[in-house]
Short mmCIF file of C-alpha atoms in Angstrom, two decimals:
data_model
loop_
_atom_site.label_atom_id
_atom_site.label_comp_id
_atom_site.label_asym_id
_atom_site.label_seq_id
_atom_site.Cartn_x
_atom_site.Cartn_y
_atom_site.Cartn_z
CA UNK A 4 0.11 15.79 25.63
CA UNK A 5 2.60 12.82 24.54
CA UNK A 6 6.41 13.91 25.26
CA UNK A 7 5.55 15.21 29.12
CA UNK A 8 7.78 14.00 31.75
CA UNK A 9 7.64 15.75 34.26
CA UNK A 10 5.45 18.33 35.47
CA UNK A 11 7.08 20.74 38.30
CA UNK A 12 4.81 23.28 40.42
CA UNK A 13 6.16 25.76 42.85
CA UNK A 14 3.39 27.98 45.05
CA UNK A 15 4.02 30.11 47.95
CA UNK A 16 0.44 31.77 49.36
CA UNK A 17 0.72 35.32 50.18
CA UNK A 18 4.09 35.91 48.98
CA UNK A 19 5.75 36.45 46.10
CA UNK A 20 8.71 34.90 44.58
CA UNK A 21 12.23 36.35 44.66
CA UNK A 22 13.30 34.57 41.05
CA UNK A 23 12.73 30.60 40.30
CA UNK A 24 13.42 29.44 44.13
CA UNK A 25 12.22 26.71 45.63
CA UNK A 26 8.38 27.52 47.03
CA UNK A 27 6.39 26.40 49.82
CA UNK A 28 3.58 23.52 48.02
CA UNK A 29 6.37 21.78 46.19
CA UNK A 30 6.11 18.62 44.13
CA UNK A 31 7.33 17.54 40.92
CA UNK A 32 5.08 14.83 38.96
CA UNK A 33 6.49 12.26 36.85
CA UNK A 34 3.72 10.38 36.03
CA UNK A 35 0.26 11.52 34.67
CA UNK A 36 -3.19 10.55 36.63
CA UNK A 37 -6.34 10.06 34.29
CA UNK A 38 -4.61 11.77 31.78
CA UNK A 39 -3.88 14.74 33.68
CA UNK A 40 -0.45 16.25 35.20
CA UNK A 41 -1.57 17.88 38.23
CA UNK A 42 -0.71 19.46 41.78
CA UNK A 43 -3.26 18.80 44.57
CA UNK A 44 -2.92 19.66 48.16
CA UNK A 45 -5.94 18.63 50.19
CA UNK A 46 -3.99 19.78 53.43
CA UNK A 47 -3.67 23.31 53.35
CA UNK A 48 -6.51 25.67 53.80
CA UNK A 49 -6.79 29.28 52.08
CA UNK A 50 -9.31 32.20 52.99
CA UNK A 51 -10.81 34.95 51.20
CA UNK A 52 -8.79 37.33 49.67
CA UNK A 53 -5.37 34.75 49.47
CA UNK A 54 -3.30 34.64 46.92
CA UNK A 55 -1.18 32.03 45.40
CA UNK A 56 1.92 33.17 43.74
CA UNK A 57 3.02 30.35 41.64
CA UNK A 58 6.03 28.75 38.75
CA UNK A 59 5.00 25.89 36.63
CA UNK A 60 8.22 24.06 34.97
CA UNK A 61 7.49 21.04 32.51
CA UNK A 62 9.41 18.82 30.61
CA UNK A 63 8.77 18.04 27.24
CA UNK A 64 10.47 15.54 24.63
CA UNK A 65 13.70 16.35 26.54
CA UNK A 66 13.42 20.63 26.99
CA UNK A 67 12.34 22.56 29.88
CA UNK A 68 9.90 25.05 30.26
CA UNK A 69 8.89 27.60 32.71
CA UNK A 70 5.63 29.37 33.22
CA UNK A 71 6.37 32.04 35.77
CA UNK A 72 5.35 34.96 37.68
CA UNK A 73 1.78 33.31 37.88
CA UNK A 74 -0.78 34.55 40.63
CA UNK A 75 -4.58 33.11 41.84
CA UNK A 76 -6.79 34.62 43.84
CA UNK A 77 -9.20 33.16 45.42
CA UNK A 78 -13.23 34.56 46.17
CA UNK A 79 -15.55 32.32 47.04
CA UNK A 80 -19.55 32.44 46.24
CA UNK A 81 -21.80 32.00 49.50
CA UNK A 82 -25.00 29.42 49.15
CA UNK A 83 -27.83 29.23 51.73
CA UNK A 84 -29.96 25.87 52.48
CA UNK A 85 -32.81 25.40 54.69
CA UNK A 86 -32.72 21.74 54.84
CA UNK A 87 -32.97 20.46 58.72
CA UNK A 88 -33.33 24.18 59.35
CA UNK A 89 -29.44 24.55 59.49
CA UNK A 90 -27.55 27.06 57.55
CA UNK A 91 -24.33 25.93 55.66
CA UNK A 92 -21.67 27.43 53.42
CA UNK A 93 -20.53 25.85 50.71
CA UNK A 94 -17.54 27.48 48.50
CA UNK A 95 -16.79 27.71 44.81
CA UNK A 96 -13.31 29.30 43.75
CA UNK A 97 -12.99 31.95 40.84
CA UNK A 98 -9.32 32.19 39.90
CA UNK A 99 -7.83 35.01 38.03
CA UNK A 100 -4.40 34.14 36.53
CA UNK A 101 -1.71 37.12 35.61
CA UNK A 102 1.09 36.59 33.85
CA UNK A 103 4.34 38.69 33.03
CA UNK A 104 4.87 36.86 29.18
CA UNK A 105 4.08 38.77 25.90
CA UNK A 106 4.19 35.84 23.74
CA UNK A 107 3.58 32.11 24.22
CA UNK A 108 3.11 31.58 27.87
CA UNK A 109 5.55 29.22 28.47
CA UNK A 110 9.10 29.78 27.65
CA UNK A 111 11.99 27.51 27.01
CA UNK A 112 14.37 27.12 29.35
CA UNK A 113 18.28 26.81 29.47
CA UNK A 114 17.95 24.23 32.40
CA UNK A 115 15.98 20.96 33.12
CA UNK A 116 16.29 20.45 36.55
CA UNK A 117 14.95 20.39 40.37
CA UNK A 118 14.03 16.63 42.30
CA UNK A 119 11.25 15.35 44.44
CA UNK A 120 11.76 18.11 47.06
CA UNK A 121 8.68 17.13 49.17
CA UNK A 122 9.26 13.80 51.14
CA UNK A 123 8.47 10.97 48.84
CA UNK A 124 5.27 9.78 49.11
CA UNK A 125 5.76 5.94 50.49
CA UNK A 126 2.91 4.94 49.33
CA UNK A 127 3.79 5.73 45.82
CA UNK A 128 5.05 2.54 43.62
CA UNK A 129 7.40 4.94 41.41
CA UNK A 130 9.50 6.15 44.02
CA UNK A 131 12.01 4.71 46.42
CA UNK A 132 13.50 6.16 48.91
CA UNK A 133 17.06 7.48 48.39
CA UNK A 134 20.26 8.35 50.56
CA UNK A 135 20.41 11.88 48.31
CA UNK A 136 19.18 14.79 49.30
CA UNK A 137 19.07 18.33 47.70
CA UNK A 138 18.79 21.23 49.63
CA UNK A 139 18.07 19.71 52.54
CA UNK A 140 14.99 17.31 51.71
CA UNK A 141 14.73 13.58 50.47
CA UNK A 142 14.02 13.28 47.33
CA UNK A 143 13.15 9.36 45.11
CA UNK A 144 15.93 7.67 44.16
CA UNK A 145 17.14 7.54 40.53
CA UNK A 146 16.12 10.35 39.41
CA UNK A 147 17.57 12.72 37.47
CA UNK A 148 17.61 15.86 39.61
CA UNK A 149 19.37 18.32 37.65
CA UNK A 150 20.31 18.56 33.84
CA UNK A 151 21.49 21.82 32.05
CA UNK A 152 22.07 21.69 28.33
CA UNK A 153 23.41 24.91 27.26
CA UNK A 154 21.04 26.32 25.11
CA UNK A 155 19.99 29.68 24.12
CA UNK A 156 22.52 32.56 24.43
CA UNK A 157 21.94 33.38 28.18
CA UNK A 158 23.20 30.92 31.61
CA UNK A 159 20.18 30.12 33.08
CA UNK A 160 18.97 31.61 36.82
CA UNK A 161 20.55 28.06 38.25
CA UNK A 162 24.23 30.01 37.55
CA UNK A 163 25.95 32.42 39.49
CA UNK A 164 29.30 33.89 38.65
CA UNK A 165 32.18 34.24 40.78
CA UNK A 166 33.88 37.80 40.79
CA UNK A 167 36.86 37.52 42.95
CA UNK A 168 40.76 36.75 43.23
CA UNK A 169 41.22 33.55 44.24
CA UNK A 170 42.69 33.42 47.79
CA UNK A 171 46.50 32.29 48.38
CA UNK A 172 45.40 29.41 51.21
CA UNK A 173 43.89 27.45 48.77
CA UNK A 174 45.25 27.04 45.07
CA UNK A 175 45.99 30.89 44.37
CA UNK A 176 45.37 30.19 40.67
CA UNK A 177 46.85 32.82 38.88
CA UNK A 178 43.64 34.60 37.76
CA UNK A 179 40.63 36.64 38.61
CA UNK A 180 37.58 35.43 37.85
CA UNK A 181 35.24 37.70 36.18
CA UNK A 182 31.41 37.76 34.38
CA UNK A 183 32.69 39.36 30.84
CA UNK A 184 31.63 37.96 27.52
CA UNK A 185 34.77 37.99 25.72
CA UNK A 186 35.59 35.24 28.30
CA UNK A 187 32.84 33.24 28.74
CA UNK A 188 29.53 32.56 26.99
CA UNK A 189 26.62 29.83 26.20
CA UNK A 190 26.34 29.53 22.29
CA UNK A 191 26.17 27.01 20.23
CA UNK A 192 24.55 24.55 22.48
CA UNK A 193 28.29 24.65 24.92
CA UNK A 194 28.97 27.05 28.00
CA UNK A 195 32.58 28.57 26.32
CA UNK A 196 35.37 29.71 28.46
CA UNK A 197 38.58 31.08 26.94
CA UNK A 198 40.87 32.68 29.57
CA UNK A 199 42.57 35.93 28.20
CA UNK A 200 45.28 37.78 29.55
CA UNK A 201 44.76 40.92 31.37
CA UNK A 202 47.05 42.91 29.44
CA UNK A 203 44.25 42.61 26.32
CA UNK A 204 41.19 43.86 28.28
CA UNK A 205 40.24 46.92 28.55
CA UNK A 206 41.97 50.05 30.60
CA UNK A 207 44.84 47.51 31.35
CA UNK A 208 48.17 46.90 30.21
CA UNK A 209 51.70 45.29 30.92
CA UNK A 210 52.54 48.07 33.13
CA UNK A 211 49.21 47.77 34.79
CA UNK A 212 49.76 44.44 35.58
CA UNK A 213 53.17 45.68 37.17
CA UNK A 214 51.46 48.74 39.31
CA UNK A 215 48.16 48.77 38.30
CA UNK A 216 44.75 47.94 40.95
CA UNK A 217 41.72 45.56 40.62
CA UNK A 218 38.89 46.42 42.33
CA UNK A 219 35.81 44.55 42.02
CA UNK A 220 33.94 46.49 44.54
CA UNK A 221 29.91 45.33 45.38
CA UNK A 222 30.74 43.22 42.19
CA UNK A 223 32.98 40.69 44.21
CA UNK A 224 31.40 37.21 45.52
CA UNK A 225 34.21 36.58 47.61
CA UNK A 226 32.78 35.50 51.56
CA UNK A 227 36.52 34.05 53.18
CA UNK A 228 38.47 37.33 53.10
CA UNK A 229 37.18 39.86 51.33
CA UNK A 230 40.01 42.00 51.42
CA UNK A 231 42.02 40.22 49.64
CA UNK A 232 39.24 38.42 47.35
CA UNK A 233 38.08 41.97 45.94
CA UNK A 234 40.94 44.20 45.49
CA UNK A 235 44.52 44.08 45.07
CA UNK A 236 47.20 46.78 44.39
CA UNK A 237 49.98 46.19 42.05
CA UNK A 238 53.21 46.78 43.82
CA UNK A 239 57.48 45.50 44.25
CA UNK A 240 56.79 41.51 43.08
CA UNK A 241 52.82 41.56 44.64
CA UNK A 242 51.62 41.84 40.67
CA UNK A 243 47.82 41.78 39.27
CA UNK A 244 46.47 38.37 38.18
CA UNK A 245 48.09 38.00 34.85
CA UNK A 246 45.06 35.84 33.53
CA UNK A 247 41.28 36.46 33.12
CA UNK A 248 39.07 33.39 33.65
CA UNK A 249 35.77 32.23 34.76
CA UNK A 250 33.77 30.21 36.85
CA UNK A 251 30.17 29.45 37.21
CA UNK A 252 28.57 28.38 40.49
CA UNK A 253 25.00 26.65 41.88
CA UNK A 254 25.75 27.83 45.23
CA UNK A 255 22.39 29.36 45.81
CA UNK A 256 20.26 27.41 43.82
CA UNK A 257 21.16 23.58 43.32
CA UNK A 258 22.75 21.75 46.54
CA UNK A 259 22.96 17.99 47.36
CA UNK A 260 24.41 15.16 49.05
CA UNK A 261 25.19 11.66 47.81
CA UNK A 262 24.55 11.48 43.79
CA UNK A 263 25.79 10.91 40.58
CA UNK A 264 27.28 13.72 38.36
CA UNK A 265 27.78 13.51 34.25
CA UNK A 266 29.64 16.42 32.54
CA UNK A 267 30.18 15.67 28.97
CA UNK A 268 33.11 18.12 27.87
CA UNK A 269 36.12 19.41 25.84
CA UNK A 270 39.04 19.93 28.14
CA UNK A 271 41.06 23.53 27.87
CA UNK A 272 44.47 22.36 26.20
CA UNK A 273 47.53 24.95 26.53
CA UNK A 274 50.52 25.63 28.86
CA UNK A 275 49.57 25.86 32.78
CA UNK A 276 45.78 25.35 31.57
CA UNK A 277 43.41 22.97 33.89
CA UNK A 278 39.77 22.83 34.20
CA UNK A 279 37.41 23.04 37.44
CA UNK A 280 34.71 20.51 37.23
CA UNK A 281 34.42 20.28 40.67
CA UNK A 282 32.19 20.22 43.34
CA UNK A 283 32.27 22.57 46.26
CA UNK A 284 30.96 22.31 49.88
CA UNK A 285 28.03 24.27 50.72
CA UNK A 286 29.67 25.32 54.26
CA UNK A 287 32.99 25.26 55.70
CA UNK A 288 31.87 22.48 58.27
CA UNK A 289 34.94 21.22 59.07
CA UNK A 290 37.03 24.67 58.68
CA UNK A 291 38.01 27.17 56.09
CA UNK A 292 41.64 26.57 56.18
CA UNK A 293 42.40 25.17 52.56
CA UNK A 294 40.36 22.33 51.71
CA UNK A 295 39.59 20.94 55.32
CA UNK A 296 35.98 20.80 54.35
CA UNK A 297 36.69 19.25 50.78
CA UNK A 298 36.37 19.43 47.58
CA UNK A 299 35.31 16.72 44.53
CA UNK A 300 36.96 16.77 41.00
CA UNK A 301 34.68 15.44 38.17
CA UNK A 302 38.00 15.26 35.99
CA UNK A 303 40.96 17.38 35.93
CA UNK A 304 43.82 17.33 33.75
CA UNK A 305 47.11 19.70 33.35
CA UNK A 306 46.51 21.28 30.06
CA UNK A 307 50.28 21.10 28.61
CA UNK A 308 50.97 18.86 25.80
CA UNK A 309 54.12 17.48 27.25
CA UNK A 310 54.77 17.49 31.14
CA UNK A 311 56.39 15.88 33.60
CA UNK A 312 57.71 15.56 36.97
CA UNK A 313 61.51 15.51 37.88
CA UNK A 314 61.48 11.71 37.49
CA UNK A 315 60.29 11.74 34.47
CA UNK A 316 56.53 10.45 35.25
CA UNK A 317 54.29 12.04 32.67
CA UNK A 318 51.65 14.20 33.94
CA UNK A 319 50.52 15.89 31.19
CA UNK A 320 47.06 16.27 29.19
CA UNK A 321 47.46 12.63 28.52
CA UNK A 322 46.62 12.05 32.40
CA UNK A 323 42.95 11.92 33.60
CA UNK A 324 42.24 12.60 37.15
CA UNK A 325 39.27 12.68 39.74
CA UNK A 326 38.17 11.89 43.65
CA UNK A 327 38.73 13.75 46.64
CA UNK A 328 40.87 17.07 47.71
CA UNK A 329 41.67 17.63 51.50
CA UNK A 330 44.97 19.25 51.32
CA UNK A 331 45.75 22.85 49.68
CA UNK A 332 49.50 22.28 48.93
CA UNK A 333 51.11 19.92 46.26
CA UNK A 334 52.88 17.79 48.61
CA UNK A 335 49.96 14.63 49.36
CA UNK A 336 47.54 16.37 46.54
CA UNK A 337 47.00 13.22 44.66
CA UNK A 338 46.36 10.78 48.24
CA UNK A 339 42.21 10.78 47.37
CA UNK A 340 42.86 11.36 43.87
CA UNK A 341 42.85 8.18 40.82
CA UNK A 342 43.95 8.56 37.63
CA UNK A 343 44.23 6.78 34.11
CA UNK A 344 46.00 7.59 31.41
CA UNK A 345 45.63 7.47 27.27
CA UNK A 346 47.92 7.70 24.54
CA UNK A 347 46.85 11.25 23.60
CA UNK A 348 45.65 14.67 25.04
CA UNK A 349 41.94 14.42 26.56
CA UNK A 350 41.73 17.81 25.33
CA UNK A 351 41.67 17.05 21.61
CA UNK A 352 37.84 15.95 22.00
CA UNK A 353 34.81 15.94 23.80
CA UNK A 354 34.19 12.85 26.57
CA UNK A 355 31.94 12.16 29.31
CA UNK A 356 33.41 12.38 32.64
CA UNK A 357 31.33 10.88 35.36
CA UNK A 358 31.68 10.62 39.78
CA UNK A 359 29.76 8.87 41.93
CA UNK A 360 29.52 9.80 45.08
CA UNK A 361 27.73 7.40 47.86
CA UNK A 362 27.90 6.92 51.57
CA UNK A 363 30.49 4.91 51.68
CA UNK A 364 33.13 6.06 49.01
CA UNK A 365 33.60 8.17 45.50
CA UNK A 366 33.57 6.08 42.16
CA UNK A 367 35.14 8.21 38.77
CA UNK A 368 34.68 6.85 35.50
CA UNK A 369 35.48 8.43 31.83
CA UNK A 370 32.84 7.87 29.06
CA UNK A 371 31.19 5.16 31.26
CA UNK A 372 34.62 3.18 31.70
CA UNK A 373 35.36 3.11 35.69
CA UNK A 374 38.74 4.41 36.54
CA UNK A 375 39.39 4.30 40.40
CA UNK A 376 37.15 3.96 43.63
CA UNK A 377 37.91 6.06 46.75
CA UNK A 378 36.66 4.72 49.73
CA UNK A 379 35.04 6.87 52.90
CA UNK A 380 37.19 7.21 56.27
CA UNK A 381 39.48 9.71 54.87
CA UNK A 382 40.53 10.47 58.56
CA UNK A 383 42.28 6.67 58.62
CA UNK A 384 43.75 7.50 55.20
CA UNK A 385 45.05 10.71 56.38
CA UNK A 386 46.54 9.22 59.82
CA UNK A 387 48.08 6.31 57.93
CA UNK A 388 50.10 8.68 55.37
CA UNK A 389 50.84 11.14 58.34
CA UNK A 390 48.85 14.04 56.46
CA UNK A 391 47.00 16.36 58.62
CA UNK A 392 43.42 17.36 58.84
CA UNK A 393 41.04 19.15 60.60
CA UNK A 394 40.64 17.58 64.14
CA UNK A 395 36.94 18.52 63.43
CA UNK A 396 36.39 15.30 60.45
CA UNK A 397 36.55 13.36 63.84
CA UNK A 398 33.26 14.41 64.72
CA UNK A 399 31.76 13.46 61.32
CA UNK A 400 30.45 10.66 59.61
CA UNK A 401 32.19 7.52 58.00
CA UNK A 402 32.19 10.11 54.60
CA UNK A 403 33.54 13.25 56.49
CA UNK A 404 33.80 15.97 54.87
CA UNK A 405 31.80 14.60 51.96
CA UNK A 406 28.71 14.15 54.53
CA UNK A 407 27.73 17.30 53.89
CA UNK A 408 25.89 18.95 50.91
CA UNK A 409 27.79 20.31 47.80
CA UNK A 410 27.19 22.02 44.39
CA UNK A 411 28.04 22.53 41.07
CA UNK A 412 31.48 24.68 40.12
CA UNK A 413 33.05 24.97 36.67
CA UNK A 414 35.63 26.78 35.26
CA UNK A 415 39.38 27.30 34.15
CA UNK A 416 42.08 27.74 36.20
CA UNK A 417 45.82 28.46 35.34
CA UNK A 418 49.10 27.81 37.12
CA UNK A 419 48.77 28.43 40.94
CA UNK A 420 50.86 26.65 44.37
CA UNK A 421 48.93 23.49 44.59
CA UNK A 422 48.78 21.39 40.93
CA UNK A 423 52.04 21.61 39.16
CA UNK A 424 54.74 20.03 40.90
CA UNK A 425 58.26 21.89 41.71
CA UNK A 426 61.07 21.25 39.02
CA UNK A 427 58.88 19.66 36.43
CA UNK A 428 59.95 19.80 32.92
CA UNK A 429 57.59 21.31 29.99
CA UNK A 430 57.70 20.95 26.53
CA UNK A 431 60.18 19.13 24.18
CA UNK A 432 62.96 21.13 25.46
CA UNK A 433 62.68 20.03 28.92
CA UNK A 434 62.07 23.37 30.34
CA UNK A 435 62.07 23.85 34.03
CA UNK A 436 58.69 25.33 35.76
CA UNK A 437 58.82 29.21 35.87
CA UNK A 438 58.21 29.10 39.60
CA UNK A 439 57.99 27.44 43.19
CA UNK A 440 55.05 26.99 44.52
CA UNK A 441 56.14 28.10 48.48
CA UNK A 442 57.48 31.31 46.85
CA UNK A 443 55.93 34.45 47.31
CA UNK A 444 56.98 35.62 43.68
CA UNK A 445 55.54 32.97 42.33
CA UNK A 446 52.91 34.81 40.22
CA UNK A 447 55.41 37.30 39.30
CA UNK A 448 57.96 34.61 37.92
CA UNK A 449 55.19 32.85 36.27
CA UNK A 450 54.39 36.16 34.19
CA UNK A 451 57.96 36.75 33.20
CA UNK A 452 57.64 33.39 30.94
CA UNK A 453 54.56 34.59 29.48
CA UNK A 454 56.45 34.54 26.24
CA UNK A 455 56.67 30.65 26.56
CA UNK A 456 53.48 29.73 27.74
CA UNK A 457 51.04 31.58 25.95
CA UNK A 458 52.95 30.83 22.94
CA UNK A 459 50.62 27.38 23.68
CA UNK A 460 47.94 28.93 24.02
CA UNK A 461 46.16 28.40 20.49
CA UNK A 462 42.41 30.48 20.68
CA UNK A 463 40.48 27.31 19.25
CA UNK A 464 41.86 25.19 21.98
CA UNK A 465 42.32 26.74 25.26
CA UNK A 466 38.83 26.62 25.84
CA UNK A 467 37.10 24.71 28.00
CA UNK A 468 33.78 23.86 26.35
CA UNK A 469 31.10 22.09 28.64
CA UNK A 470 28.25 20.66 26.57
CA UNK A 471 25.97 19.17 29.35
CA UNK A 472 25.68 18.92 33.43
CA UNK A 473 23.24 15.83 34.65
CA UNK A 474 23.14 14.92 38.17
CA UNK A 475 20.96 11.51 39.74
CA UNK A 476 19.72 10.49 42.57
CA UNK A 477 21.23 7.48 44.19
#
């Protein structure tokens, strides 16, 4: 049919599926032989009785759709020749297909994605080896591997939430991150996230926040320290999160090394506001302390209209950044970082934010216009600024950390040690930051001034509204 491009097939024999993961006879067909989109597998042999549990996921004029929860079984028919007085056994297959759908087999689907995760076929003319990989295997190179569009009402399977606190080595934003609807949703063709504050939900209030507990309990994703991840208790100037957010993950599903990512996006605009378009290693390879194992920014701006440091450099909505984190704390923050600037907040409309991320260094553009190129050897970097790392990016390759896989992490942070530099002014007034970031009442102190900031923090604009995630192959 005209439209196809690309034809996906996932089969595992004898057992079933746990959800759309990745199966055992794996290929995804671009290209149509004779006419026909098709899996074959001349290699592997089945016997009576097998069964071949099986997704189909096809592409057509730009929408995904999955077939799923599919089974064959195979029986075969017995013949008898007499021929040369030998006996032989020839086989014919009956297949009998179950499915779980009601209505129209296939289904659309919130999410175009997945790669050539069998080995590419060298032999084949359309693909070229690449130095990407996703989960694990080599897929062809330019390709687009992943793509997620936002539509219907619903994340698709691809997305997990995180439920958690966010822990005080890294940025200790201050939020929790939770899976409520209020807060974030898919409609409209955009994944919405509008933090709120915890005061306005449900069962809390301002005194809560003062002596109150949150508990997420088998809820809470948190792996690091799950003590303090999943609960906290209210007490003296140790205060609840004062902010709800979100974030959205790919942890389990969608992993890869070396690529190029496109995130086409309104940024969250408001007081202490900044978004997460990041990506985030799929193991702590070179240690858990902070970001010794790193982390990429897509883009990343501070959300306030007017902001800047104590020397009056602007660093405000107006400034764009991306690249490489290494380092939790402020101080050295920006050493793997580029930025540009404009003459108004990136916040006031949508724009395409792009990285590239190769072998050899980390590329960032905005709405196809290249901004800054990081290259590899951040351990030279590091030893020439007299920053320290982990001892262990030593033992890694020329791109360690980034020599390991990563995946997909949005979402909206607020305040925290790590992004908003000591003693810079706000607004038109030239008001000081509400807090330090090395003091341990600085969520408390940040919460006093709620007054101030949320004042900023128009509902039509706080939001960060992601329209569309595309990832290549390199």
């Amino acid at each position: 049919e005209p439209g196809i491009t690309l034809f996906a097939f996932h089969g595992k024999i004898n057992r079933r599926f746990r959800g759309n993961e990745e199966g055992d006879l794996t290929l995804d067909v671009t290209r149509a032989k004779n006419g026909v989109w098709a899996y074959e597998n001349r290699n592997k042999q089945v016997m009576e009785g097998d069964v071949l549990y099986f997704w189909i996921h096809v592409q057509h004029d730009g929408v995904g759709y999955l077939l799923e929860n599919q089974e064959y079984y195979f029986t075969f028919r017995r013949t008898t020749t007499s021929r040369y007085n030998t006996r032989s056994t020839t086989g014919t297959t009956r297949a009998t297909t179950r499915s779980t759908t009601t209505a129209s087999p296939f289904t659309r689907a919130t999410t175009t994605t997945w790669s050539r995760t069998s080995k590419p076929n060298e032999d084949s003319i359309d693909c070229e080896p690449s130095i990407t990989t996703v989960k694990g295997k080599t897929v062809c190179r330019n390709e687009l591997i992943f793509e997620e569009n936002f539509t219907g009402t619903t994340l698709s399977k691809l997305w997990k939430h995180a439920v958690k606190i966010p822990l005080d080595s890294e940025d200790a934003e201050f939020v929790s991150y939770q899976n409520l609807p209020n807060i974030c949703s898919v409609r409209d063709g955009y994944f919405n996230i509008f933090p709120k504050l915890l005061c306005d939900m449900p069962g809390f209030s301002a005194d809560s926040i003062r002596t109150g507990t949150l508990d997420f309990g088998a809820r809470c994703t948190g792996v690091v320290d799950t003590e303090a991840e999943c609960i906290r208790n209210a007490a003296h100037f140790r205060i609840l999160p004062p902010v709800v957010s979100c974030k959205i993950k790919t942890k389990q599903t969608f992993t890869f090394k070396y690529g190029k990512v496109e995130i086409r996006a309104k940024l969250p605009r408001g007081d202490w506001l900044y978004p997460q378009l990041n990506l985030e290693p799929i193991e702590n390879a070179y240690g858990t302390t902070g970001y010794s194992s790193g982390l990429l920014r897509v883009a990343f701006i501070r959300g306030n209209e007017n902001l800047k440091t104590k020397s009056g450099e602007p660093i405000d909505g107006r400034k764009l950044s991306g690249g490489a984190i290494l380092v939790s704390r402020e101080k050295n923050r920006d050493l793997w970082l580029k930025s540009t600037f404009k003459g108004n907040h990136f916040g006031e409309e949508f724009h395409t934010y792009q990285l590239q991320w190769t072998n050899r260094s980390i590329e960032v553009s905005v709405d196809g216009v290249s901004y800054g190129t990081i290259e590899g050897d951040f351990r030279e970097l590091a030893r020439t600024n007299n920053v320290t790392v982990s001892s262990q990016l030593y033992a890694g390759e020329y791109m360690a950390p980034f020599d390991k896989e990563f995946f997909l992490s949005i979402g909206v942070g607020v305040g925290g040690i790590s992004d908003f530099p000591d003693l810079s002014l706000n607004g038109y007034g030239n008001l000081e930051k509400p807090w330090s970031n090395t003091s341990p009442k600085a969520e408390l102190k940040f919460w006093n001034d709620v007054s101030n900031w949320n004042s900023t923090w128009d509902t039509t604009n706080i939001g960060l509204q992601v329209d569309y995630v595309k990832v290549w192959s390199i």
